[in-house]
Structure formats: C-alpha cells, structure tokens
Coordinates of C-alpha atoms and ligand atoms in Angstrom, one line a residue:
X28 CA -28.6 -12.1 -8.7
X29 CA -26.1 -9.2 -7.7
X30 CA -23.9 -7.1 -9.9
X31 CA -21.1 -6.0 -9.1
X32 CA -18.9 -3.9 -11.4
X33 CA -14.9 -4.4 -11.6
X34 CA -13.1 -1.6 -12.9
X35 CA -9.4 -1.4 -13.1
X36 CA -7.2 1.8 -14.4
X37 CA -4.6 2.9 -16.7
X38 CA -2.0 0.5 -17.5
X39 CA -3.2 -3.0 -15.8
X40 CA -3.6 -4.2 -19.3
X41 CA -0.1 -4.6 -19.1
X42 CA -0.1 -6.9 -15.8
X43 CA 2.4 -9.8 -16.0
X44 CA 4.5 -8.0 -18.6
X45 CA 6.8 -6.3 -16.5
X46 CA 7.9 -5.3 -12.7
X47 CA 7.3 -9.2 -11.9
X48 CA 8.2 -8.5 -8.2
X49 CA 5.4 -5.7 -7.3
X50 CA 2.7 -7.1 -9.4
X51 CA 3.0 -11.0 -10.1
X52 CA 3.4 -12.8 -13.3
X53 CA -0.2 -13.0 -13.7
X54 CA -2.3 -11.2 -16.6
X55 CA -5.5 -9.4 -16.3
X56 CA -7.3 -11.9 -17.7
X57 CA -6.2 -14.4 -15.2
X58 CA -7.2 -11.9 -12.9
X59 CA -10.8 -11.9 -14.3
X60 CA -10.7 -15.7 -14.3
X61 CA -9.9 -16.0 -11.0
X62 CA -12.7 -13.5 -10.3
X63 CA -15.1 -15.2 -12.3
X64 CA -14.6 -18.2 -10.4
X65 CA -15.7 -16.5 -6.9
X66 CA -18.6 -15.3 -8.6
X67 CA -20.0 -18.3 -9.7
X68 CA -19.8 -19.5 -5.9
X69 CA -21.5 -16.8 -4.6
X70 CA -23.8 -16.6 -7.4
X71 CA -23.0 -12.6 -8.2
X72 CA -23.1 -11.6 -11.3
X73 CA -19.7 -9.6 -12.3
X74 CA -18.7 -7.0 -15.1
X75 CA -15.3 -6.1 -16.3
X76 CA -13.9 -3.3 -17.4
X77 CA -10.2 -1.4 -18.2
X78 CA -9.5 2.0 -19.4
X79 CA -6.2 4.1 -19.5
X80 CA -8.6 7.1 -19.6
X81 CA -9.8 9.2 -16.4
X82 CA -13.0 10.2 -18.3
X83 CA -13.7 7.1 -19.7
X84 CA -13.8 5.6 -16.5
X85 CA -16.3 8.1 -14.8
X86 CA -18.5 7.5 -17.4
X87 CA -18.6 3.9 -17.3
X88 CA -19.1 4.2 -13.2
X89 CA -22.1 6.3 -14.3
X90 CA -23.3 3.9 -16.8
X91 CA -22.7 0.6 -14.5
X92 CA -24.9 2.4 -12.3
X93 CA -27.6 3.4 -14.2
X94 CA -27.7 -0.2 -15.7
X95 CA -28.4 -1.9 -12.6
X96 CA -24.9 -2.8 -11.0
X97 CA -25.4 -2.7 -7.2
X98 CA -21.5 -2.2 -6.0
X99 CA -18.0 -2.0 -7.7
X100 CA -14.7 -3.1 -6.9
X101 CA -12.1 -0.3 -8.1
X102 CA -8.8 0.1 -9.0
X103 CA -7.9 2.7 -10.1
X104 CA -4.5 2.4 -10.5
X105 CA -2.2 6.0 -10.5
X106 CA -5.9 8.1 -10.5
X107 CA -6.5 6.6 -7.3
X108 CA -3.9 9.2 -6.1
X109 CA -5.1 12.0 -8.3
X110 CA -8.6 11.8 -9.1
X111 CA -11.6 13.8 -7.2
X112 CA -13.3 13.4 -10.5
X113 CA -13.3 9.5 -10.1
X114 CA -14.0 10.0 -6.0
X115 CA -16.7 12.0 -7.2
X116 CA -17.9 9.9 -9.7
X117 CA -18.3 6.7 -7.2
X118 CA -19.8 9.0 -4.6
X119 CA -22.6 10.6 -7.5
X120 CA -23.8 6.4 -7.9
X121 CA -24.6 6.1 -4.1
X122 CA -23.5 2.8 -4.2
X123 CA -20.7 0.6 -2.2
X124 CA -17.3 0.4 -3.4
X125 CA -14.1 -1.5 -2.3
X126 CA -10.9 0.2 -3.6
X127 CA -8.4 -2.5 -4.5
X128 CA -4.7 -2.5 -4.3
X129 CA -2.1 -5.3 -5.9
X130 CA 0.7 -3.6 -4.0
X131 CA 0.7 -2.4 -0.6
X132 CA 0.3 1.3 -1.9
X133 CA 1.3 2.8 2.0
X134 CA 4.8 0.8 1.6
X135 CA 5.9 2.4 -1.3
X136 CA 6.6 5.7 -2.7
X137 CA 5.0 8.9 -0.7
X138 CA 3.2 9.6 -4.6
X139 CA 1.5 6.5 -3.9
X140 CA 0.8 6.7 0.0
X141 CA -2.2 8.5 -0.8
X142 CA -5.7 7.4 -2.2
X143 CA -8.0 10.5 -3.4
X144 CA -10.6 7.9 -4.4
X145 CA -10.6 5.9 -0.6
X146 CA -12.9 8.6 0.7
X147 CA -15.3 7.2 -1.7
X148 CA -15.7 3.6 -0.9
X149 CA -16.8 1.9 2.1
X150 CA -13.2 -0.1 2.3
X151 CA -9.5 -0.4 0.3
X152 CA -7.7 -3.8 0.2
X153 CA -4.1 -3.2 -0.4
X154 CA -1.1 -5.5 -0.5
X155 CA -3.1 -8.8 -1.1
X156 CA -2.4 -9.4 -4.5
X157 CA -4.8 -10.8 -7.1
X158 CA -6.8 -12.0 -3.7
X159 CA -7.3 -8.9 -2.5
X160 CA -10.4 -8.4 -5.2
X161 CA -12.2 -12.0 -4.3
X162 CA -12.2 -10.3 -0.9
X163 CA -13.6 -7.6 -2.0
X164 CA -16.0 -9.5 -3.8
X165 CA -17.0 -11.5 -0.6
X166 CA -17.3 -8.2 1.3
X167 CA -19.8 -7.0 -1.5
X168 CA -21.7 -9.8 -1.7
X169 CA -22.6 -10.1 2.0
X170 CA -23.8 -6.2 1.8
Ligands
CA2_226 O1 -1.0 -1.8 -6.6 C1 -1.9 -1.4 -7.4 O2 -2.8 -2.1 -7.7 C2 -1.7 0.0 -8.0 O3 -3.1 0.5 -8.2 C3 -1.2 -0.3 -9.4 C4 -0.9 0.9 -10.2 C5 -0.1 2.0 -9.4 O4 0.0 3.2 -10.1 C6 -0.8 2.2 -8.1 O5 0.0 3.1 -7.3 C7 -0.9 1.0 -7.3 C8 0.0 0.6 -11.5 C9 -0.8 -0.2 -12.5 C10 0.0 -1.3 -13.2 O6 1.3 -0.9 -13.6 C11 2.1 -1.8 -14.2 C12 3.4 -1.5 -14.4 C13 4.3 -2.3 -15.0 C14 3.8 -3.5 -15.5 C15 2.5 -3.8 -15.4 C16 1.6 -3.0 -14.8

C-alpha cells in the first residue's frame, strides 16, 4: 500500500476559527477526514502531521522519508514563502511532492505571490479549497 505523508504549517490548527471567507468554516480535522476518505478509495495509506515550527517540520519530512513514506502533500503555510530550508528539505528525500494551497496564493498579497518551496515538488494546487489536497492525493497515487 502507498504512503503518502500530509504535512500542513504554522497556524492551520486554527482553520475554521477565523477569516471564514479565505479559508472555509471547516477545521483541520474535517480536513483530515475528508482526506481519509480518499484514501480509503484508493487504498493509500496517509499520515498527518501540523507544526507551527520551521525545524520541526524539516525533521519530520526527514523522518517520513526514512520511515517508508513514498510522496507528501505540503502545505506549508507562510514558510512556503520563506523557507529554502523546507525546499531543501523536500528536495534531500528525493521523493514527489504536491504543494497545496486553500487560497489562491497568486490572487492575493505580493508576500504571498511567491512559493520558495514550489521548486521542490513536482506540482502546487492553489485556490481549490479543502479539495485541492484529494487532488493531490489522486495525482500521487497514480505516480
Ligand atoms: O492558502 C493557504 O493554504 C495558505 O498556505 C494558508 C496560510 C498562508 O500563510 C499562506 O499564504 C496560504 C495561512 C494558514 C492559516 O491561517 C489562518 C488564519 C486565520 C484563521 C485560520 C487559519
């Protein structure tokens, strides 16, 4: 069965608590429910996992991928912006990523037009929504 890895960055624990009209109503958890749901129909085996920390999150991309996970789906959140350590990290594992957006990041401020963690995946969904990642998950389960 393949693994795939979800990682999500600094403050999407607080998803459905507030700005309601960029990011939905819709917790984390729902979000890993709905993921869940995809996975069972594809029959991929999926790991979650949030941190608020930059360093925390390179080491668990190093540790997803030295446990067996075979692609992630990413989202960074504001290190997506910032971060070569995080591009670097992705790019040290060798393996596919899809960088995930819940907003469309190029229709909104010029901080957030850019992703410094892109370069490292093999495709970004941006502007879907909670959908956006059971694309992603489709993509990664085809590769
Ligand atoms: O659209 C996305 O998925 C983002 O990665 C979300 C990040 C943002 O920094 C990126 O530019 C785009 C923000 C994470 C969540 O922020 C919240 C803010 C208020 C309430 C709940 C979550």
């Amino acid at each position: 069965m393949k693994k795939i890895a979800i990682l999500n960055g600094p403050n999407l624990n607080r998803l459905g608590k507030r700005e309601p009209e960029i990011y939905g109503t819709a917790t984390l958890k729902d979000l890993e429910k709905l993921v869940r749901a995809e996975a069972k129909k594809l029959g991929v085996k999926v790991k979650f996992f949030q941190s608020n920390h930059e360093g925390v999150l390179v080491d668990m991309v190093h540790a997803f991928a030295d446990f067996g996970t075979e692609g992630f789906i990413v989202n960074f959140a504001a290190y997506s912006h910032t971060s070569i350590a995080l591009h670097d990290a992705l790019k040290s594992t060798g393996l596919p990523a899809i960088e995930v957006h819940i907003s469309d990041i190029k229709k909104r401020e010029k901080f957030r037009r850019h992703s410094m963690t892109a370069g490292a995946c093999v495709g970004m969904i941006s502007g879907q929504g909670f959908p956006g990642y059971v694309e992603a998950l489709r993509r990664l389960a085809k590769l």
